[in-house]
Coordinates of C-alpha atoms and ligand atoms in Angstrom, one line a residue:
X1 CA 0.0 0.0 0.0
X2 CA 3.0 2.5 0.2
X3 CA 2.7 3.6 -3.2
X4 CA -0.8 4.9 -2.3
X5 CA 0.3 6.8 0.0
X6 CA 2.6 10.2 -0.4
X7 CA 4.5 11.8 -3.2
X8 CA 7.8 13.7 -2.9
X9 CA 5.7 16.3 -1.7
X10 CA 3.6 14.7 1.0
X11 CA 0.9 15.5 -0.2
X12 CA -0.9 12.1 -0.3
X13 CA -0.8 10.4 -3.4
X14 CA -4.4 10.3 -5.7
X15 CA -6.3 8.1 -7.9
X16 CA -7.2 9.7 -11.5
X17 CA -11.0 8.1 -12.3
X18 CA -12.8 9.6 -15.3
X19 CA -16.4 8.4 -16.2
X20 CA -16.9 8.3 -19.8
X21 CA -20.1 9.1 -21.4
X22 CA -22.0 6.5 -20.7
X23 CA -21.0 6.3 -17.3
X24 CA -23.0 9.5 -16.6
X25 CA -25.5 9.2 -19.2
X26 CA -28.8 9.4 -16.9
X27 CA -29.6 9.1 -13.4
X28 CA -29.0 5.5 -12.6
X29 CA -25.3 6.2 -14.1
X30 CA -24.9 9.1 -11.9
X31 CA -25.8 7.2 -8.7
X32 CA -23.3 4.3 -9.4
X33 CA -21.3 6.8 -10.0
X34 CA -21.6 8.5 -6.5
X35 CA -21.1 5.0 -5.3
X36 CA -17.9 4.0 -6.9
X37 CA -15.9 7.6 -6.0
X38 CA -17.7 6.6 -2.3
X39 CA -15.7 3.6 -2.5
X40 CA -12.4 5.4 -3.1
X41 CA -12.2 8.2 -0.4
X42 CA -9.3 6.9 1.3
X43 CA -7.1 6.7 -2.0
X44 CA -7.8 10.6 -2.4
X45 CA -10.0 10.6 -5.8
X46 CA -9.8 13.4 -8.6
X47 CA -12.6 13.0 -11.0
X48 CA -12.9 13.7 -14.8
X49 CA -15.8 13.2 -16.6
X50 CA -17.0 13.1 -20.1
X51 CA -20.2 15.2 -21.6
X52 CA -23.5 12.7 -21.1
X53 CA -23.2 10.2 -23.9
X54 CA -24.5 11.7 -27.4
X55 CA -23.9 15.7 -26.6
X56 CA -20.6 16.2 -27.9
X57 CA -22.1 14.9 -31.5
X58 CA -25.6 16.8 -30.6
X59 CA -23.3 19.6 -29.9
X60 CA -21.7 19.3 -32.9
X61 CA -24.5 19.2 -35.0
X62 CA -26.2 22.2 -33.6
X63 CA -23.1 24.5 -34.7
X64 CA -23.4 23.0 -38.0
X65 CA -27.2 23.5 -38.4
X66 CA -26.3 27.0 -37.0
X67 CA -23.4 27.3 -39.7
X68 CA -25.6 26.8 -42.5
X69 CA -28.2 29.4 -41.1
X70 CA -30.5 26.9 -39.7
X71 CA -30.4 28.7 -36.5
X72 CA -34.6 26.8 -35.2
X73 CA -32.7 23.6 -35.7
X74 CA -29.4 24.5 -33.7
X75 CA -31.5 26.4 -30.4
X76 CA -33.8 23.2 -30.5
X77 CA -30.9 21.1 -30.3
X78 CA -29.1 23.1 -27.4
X79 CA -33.0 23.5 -25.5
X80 CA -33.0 19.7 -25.6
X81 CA -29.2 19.4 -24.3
X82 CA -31.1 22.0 -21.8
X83 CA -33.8 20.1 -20.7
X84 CA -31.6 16.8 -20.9
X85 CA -29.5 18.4 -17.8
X86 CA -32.2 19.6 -16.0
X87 CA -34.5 16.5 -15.7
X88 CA -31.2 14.8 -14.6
X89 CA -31.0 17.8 -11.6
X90 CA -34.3 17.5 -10.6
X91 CA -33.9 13.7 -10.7
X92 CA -30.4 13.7 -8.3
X93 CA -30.7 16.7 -6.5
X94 CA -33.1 18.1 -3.8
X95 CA -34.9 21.2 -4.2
X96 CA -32.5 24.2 -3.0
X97 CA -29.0 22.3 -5.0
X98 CA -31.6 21.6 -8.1
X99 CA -32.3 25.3 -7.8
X100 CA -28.5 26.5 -7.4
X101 CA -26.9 24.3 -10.1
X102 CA -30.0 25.3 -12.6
X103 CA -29.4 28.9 -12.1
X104 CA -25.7 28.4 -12.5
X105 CA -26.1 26.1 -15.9
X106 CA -28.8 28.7 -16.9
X107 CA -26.1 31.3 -17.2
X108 CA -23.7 28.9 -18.8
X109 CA -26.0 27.3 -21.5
X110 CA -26.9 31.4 -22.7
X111 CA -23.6 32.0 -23.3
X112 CA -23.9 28.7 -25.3
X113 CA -26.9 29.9 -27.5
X114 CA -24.8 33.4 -28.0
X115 CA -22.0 30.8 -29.3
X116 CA -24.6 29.3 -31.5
X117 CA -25.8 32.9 -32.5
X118 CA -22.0 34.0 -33.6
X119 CA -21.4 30.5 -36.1
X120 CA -24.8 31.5 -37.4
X121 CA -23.5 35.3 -38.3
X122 CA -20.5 34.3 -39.3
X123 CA -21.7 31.3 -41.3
X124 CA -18.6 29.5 -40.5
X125 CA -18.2 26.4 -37.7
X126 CA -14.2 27.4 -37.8
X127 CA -12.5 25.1 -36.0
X128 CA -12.0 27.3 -33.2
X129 CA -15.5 28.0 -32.6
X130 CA -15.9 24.1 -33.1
X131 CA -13.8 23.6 -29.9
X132 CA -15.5 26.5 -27.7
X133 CA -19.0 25.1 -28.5
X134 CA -17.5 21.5 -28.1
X135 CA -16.4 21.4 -24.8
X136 CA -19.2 23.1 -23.5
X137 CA -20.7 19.1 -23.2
X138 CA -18.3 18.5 -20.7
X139 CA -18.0 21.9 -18.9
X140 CA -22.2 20.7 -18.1
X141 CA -21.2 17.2 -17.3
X142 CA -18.6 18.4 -15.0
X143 CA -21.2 20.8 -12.6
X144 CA -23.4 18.5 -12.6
X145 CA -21.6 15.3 -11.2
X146 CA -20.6 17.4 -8.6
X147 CA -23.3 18.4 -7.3
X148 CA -24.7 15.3 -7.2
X149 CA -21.5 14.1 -5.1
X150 CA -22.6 16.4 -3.0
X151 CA -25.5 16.1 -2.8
X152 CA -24.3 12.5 -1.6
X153 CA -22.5 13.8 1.4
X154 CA -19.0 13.8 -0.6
X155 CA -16.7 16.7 -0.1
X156 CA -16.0 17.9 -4.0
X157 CA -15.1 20.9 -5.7
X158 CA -15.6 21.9 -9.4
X159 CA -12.8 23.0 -11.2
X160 CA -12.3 24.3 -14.5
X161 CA -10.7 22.4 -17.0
X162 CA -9.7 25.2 -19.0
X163 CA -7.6 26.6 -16.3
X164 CA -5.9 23.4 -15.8
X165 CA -4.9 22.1 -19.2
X166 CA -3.0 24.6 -21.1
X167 CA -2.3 23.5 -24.8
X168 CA -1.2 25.1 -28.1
X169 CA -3.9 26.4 -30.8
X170 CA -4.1 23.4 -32.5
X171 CA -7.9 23.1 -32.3
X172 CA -9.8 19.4 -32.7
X173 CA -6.7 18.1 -31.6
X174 CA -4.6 20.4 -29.4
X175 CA -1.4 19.1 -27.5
X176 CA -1.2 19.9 -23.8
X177 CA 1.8 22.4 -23.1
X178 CA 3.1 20.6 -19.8
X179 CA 4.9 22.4 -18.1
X180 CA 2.4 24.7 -17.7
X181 CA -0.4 22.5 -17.5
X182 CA 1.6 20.4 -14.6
X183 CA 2.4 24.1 -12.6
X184 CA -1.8 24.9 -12.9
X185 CA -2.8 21.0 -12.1
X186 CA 0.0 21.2 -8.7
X187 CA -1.2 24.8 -7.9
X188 CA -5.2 24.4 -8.4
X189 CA -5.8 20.8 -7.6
X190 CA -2.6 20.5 -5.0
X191 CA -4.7 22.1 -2.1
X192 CA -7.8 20.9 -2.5
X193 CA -6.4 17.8 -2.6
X194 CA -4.2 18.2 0.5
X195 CA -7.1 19.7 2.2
X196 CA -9.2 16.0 1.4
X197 CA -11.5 17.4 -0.5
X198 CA -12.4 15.8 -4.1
X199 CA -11.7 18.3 -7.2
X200 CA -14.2 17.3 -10.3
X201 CA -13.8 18.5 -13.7
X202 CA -14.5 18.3 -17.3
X203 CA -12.4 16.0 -19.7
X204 CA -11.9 16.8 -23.5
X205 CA -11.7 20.5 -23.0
X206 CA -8.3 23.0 -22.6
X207 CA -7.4 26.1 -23.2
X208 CA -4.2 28.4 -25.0
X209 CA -2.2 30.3 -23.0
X210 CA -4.3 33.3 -23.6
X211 CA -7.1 30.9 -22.5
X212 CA -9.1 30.7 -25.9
X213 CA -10.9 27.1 -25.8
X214 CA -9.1 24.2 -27.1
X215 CA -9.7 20.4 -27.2
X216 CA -7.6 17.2 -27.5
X217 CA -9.6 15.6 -29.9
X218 CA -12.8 12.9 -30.0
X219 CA -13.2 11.1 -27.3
X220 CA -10.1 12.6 -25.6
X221 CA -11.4 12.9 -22.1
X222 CA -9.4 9.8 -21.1
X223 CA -6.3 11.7 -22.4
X224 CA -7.2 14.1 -19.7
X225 CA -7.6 11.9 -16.7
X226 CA -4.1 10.9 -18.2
X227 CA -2.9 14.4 -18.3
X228 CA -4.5 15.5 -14.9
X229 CA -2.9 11.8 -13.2
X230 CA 0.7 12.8 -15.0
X231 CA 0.7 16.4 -13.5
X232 CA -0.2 14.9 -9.8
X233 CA 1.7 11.9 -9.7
X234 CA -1.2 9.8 -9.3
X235 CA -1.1 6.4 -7.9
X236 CA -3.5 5.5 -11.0
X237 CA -5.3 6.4 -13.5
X238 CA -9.0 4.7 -13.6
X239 CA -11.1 5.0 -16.8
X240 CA -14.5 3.7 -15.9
X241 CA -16.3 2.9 -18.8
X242 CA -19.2 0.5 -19.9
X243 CA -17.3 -2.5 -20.9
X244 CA -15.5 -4.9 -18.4
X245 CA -12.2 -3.8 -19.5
X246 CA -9.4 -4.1 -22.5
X247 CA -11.3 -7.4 -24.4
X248 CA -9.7 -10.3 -26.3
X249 CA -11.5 -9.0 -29.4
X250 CA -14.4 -6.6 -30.5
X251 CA -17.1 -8.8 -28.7
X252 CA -19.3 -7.7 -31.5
X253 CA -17.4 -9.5 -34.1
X254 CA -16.7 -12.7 -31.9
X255 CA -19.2 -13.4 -28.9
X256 CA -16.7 -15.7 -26.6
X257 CA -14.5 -12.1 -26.3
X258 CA -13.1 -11.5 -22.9
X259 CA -12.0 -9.6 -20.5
X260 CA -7.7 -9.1 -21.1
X261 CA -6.6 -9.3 -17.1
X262 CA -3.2 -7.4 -17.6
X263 CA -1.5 -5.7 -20.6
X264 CA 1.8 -3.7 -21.4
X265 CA 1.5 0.1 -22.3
X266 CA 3.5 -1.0 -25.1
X267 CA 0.9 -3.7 -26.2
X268 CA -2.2 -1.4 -25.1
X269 CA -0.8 1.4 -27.5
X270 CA -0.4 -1.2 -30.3
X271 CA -4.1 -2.2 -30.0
X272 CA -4.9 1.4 -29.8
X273 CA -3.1 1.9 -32.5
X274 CA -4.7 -0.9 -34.9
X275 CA -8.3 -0.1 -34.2
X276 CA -9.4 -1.0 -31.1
X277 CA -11.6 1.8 -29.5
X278 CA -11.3 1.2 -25.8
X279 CA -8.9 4.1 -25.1
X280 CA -7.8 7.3 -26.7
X281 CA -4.4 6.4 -28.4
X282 CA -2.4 9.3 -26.9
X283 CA -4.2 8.5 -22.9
X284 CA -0.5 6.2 -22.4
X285 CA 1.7 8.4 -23.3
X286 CA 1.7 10.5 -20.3
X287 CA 1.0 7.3 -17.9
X288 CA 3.7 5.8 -19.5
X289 CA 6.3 8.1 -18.8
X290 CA 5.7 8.4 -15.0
X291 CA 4.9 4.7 -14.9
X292 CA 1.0 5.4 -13.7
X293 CA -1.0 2.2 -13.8
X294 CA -4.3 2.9 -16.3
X295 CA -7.4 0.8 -15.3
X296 CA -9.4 -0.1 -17.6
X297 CA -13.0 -0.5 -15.4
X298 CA -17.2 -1.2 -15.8
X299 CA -19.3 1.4 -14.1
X300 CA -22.2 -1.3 -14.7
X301 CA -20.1 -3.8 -13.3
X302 CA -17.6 -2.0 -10.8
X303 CA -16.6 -5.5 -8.7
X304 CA -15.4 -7.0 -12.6
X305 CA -12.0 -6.9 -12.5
X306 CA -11.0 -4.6 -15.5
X307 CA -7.9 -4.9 -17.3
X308 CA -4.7 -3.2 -15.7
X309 CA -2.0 -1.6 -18.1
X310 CA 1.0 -0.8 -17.0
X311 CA 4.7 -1.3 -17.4
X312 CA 4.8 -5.6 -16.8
X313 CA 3.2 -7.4 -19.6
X314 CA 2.7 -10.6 -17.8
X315 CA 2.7 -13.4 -20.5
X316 CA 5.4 -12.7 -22.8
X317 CA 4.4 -14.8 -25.7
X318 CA 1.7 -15.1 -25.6
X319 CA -1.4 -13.3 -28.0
X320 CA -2.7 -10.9 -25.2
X321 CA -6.0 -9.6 -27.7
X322 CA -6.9 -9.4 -31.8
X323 CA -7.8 -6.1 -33.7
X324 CA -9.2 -5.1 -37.0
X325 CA -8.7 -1.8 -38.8
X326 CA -11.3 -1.5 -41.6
X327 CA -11.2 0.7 -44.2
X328 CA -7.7 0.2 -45.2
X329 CA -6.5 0.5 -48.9
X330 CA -3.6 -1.2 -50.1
X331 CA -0.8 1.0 -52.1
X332 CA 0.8 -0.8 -54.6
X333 CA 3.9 1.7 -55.5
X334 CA 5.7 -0.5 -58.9
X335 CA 8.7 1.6 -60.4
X336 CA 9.0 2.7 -63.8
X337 CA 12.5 1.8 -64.0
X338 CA 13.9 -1.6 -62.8
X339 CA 15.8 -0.2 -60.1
X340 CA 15.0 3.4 -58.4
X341 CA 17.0 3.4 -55.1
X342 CA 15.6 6.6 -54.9
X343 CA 11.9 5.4 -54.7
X344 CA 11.3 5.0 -50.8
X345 CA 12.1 8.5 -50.3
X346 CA 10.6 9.8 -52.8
X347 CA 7.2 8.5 -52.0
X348 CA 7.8 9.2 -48.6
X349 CA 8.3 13.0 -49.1
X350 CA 5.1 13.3 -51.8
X351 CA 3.0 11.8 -49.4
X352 CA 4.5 14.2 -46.3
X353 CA 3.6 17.3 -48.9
X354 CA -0.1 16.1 -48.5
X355 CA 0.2 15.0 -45.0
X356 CA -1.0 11.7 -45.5
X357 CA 0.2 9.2 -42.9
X358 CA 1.2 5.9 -44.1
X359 CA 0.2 3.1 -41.9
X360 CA 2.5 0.1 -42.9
X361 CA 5.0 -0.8 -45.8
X362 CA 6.9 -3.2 -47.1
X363 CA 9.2 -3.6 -49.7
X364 CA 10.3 -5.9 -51.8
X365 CA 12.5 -6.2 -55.2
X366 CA 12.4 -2.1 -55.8
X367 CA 8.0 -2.3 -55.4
X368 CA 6.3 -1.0 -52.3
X369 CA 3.1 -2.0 -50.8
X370 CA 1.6 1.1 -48.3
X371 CA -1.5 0.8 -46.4
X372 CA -3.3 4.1 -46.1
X373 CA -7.1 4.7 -44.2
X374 CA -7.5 7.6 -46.0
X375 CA -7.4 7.5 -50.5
X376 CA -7.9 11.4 -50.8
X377 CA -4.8 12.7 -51.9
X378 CA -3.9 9.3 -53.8
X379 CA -4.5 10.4 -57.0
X380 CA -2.5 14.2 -56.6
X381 CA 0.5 11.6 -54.8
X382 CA 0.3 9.2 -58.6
X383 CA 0.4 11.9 -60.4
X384 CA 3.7 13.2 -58.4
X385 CA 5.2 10.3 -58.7
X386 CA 4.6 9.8 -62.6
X387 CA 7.7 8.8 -64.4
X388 CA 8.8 7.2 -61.1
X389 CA 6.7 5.0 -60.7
X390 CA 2.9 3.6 -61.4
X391 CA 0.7 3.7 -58.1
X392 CA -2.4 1.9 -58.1
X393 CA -4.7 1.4 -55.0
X394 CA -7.4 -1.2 -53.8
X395 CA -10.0 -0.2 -51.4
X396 CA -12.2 -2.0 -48.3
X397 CA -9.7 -3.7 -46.9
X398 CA -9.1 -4.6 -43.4
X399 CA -5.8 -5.3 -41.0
X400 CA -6.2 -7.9 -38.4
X401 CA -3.5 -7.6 -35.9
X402 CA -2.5 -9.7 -33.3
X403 CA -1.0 -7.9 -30.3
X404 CA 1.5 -9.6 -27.6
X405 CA 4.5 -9.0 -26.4
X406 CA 7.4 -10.7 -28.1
X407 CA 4.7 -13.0 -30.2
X408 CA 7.3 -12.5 -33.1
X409 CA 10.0 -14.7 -30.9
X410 CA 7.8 -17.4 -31.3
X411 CA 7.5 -18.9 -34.8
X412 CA 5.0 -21.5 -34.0
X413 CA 2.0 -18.2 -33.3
X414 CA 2.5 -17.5 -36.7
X415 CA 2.4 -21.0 -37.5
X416 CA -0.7 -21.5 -36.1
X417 CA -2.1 -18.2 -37.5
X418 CA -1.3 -19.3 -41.2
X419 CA -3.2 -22.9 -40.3
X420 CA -6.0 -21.3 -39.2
X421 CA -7.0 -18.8 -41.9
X422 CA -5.6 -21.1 -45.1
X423 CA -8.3 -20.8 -47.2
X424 CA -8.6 -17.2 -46.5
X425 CA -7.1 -15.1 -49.3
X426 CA -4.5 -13.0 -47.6
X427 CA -3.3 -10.2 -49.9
X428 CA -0.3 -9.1 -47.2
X429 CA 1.7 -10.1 -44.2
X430 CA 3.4 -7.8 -42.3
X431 CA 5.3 -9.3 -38.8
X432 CA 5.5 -5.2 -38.2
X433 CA 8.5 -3.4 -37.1
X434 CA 8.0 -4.2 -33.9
X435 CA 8.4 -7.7 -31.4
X436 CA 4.5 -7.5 -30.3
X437 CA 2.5 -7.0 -33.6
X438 CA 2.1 -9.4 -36.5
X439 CA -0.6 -8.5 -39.1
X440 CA -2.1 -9.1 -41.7
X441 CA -4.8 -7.7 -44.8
X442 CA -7.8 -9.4 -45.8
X443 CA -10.9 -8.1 -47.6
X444 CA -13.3 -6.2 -45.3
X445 CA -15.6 -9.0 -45.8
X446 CA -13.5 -11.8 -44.6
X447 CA -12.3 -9.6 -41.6
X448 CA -15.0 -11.1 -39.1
X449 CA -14.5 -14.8 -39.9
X450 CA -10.6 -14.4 -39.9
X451 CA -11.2 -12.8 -36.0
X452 CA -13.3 -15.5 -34.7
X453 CA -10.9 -18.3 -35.8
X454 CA -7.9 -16.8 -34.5
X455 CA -10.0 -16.5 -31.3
X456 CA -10.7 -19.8 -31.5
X457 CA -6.9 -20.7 -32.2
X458 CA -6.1 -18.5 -28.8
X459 CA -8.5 -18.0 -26.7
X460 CA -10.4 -21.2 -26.5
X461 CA -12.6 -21.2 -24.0
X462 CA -10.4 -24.0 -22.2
X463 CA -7.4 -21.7 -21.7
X464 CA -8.1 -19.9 -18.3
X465 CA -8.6 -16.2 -19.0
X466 CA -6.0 -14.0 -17.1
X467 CA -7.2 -13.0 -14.1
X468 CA -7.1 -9.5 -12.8
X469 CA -4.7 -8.7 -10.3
X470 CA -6.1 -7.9 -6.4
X471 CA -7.5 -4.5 -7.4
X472 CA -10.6 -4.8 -5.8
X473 CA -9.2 -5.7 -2.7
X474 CA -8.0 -2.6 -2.7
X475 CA -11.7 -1.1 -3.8
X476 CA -13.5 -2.8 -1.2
X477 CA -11.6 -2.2 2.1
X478 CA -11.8 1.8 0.9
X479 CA -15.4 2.5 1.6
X480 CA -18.5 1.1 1.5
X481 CA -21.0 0.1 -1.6
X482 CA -24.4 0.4 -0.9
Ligands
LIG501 N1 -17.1 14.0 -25.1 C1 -16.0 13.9 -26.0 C2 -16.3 13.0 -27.2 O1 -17.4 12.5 -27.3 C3 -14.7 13.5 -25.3 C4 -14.8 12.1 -24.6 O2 -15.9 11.7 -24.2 O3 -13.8 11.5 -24.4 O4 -15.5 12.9 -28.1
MG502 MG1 -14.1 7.3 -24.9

């Protein structure tokens, strides 16, 4: 238990648990909610939470409907956002809080019609404006969880997001600045928390230096638990979310899917990385660097035992979980000339020029194959490259990965892959650059049958699934669940 208990500056050390969308998408979600921070009081909580499931794309579509002068459309989209957060107040909170945190969102969600007003003059949804009306989902999320832990007898204080995450002006997908962003997080949050008290704020959202609104991109409210747990040299990071952890596979693709028990940030980022959706790909960085376990939990099912990610992998060889990234085209890059040493570079620079990231290659005999999600600038690139070389493209692919650490050391996985999917038409194999990856392309349409054999091949429901480690020991002796 030491490591829960003080950092360098004795201040005692906290746990990091954001609540994603679903998590505090109505009343019932709320309560658990309540229930699960209740059951962490002793390990000093910080909470982040997301906007209620569906208002960041509500959101989003009223400042479009506003940008296109549709201004009925955009106020009757923000009134039911309105309404949405009220029936939830009047739902959690008694009378006089109700009547406090209304007044307060009042105030809050008219500055939000205003915003809606402005894109509607302007005609434009820049992206700037985009990340002001944006975060506005969370910035209402945020005042209204804590007031209901308070309203549950828990000592919490709201905070501001935007004060505490400074980033550059990169808007949709700003970068904190963290030097800054750790001095705010130490000087706001520090006290409160030395003080016991429970800060709560809003995920997603930032700010610049000059404090105009910023965010870190979709779904990047677990990259600011990661931030916030970084900055305060959090014992963990917990994102509570409304599947039972990190699974084997997309259980929608392959029903015997289950929970993964452990995983290395390394193989976490990979899967991240190759399509799975459970966390936002840049949430490890910053846990990764100060060596922060990230929880991966259930709100719905808070005594599951979630998947832990941190720096042990447990298992090395072994297949820790399968992936699929649709949408993929393949690049076939043929030279014009029989050998063009100069080929790899120059594809690589034309597609730099249109900032088009390249997902895999491999080379062989002077030809390249790329992988690309994106077949935009594919014809402007061909038609750089002319007289180099003839690039041709196929679309609706998909790139199944296997993820584990050091799977490459062991020749008998892909073995065993290869036997499996035979008769599937693979059109490439890539054992990527690195130890823990080996993947492969298949048409979209064979994607799902190519995942539920390899399941079968590695997860068989005879192998014992990896259990957790004693987390909720930890959860249950630190308050009680009612
Ligand atoms: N609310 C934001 C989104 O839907 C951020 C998040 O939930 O992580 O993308
Ligand atoms: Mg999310």
């Amino acid at each position: 238990m030491s490591e829960l208990l003080v950092d360098s500056n004795e201040r005692p050390r906290c746990v990091v648990m954001k609540f994603g969308g679903t998590s505090v998408e109505d009343a019932a979600a709320i309560r658990r909610l309540c229930q699960i921070v209740n059951g962490r009081l002793r390990y000093h909580p910080v909470v982040v939470v997301s906007a209620l499931a569906k208002v960041t794309d509500q959101l989003f579509a009223a400042g479009d409907a506003a940008a296109r002068g549709d201004r009925e459309n955009a106020r009757a989209i923000l009134q039911e956002i309105e309404g949405r957060h009220s029936t939830l107040s009047r739902e959690l909170l008694e009378a006089e809080e109700c009547n406090a945190l209304c007044q307060d969102l009042a105030v809050d969600f008219c500055a939000t019609y205003e915003l809606l007003e402005g894109i509607s003059v302007a005609g434009d949804f820049s992206l700037r404006a985009q990340d002001h009306l944006l975060g506005m989902g969370e910035h209402f999320s945020s005042k209204l969880v804590h007031s209901a832990l308070v309203q549950n007898g828990l000592d919490a204080v709201w905070v501001d997001a935007k004060e505490c995450i400074v980033t550059d002006a990169a808007h949709t997908r700003a970068t904190p600045l963290w030097t800054e962003t750790n001095q705010r997080l130490e000087s706001l949050l520090g006290p409160l928390l030395g003080a016991g008290r429970i800060p709560v704020l809003g995920g997603f959202a930032g700010s610049t230096r000059d404090g105009v609104p910023t965010t870190l991109g979709r779904g990047g409210s677990d990259f600011s638990a990661a931030i916030v747990g970084a900055g305060l040299h959090a014992a963990k990071i917990e994102i509570w979310t409304d599947v039972d952890g990190v699974m084997t596979t997309d259980p929608n693709l392959c029903s015997e899917a289950r929970c993964v028990g452990r995983m290395s940030f390394d193989e976490a980022a990979e899967l991240a990385y190759f399509g799975a959706k459970v966390l936002h790909p840049s949430t490890l960085l910053p846990a990764r660097r100060q060596n922060i376990p990230v929880w991966v939990l259930n709100s719905r099912n808070p005594y599951g035992a979630g998947t832990e990610i941190s720096a042990h992998s447990h298992g090395d060889g072994r297949v820790k979980a399968l992936s699929v990234k649709r949408g993929v085209a393949v690049v076939d890059v043929e030279p014009v000339r029989w050998l063009a040493p100069e080929l790899l570079r120059e594809v690589c620079e034309a597609f730099e020029r249109y900032h088009h990231t390249l997902d895999l290659l491999s080379a062989s005999r002077g030809s390249l194959s790329l992988l690309v999600t994106s077949t935009t600038s594919l014809p402007a690139i061909a038609n750089e490259l002319k007289g180099l070389a003839s690039v041709r493209w196929e679309n609706h692919k998909a790139l199944v990965c296997l993820v584990g650490e050091k799977i490459r050391r062991r020749p008998e996985i892909a073995s065993k892959v290869f036997r499996a999917i035979a008769d599937i038409d693979v059109r490439l194999i890539c054992q990527g650059a690195s130890e823990r990856n080996i993947s492969f392309l298949v048409d979209e349409s064979e994607a799902e049958e190519s995942i539920k054999r390899l399941h079968k091949v590695f997860f068989s429901s005879e192998s014992k699934p990896d259990a957790g480690a004693s987390h909720y020991a930890l959860c249950q002796s630190g308050g009680s669940w009612q």
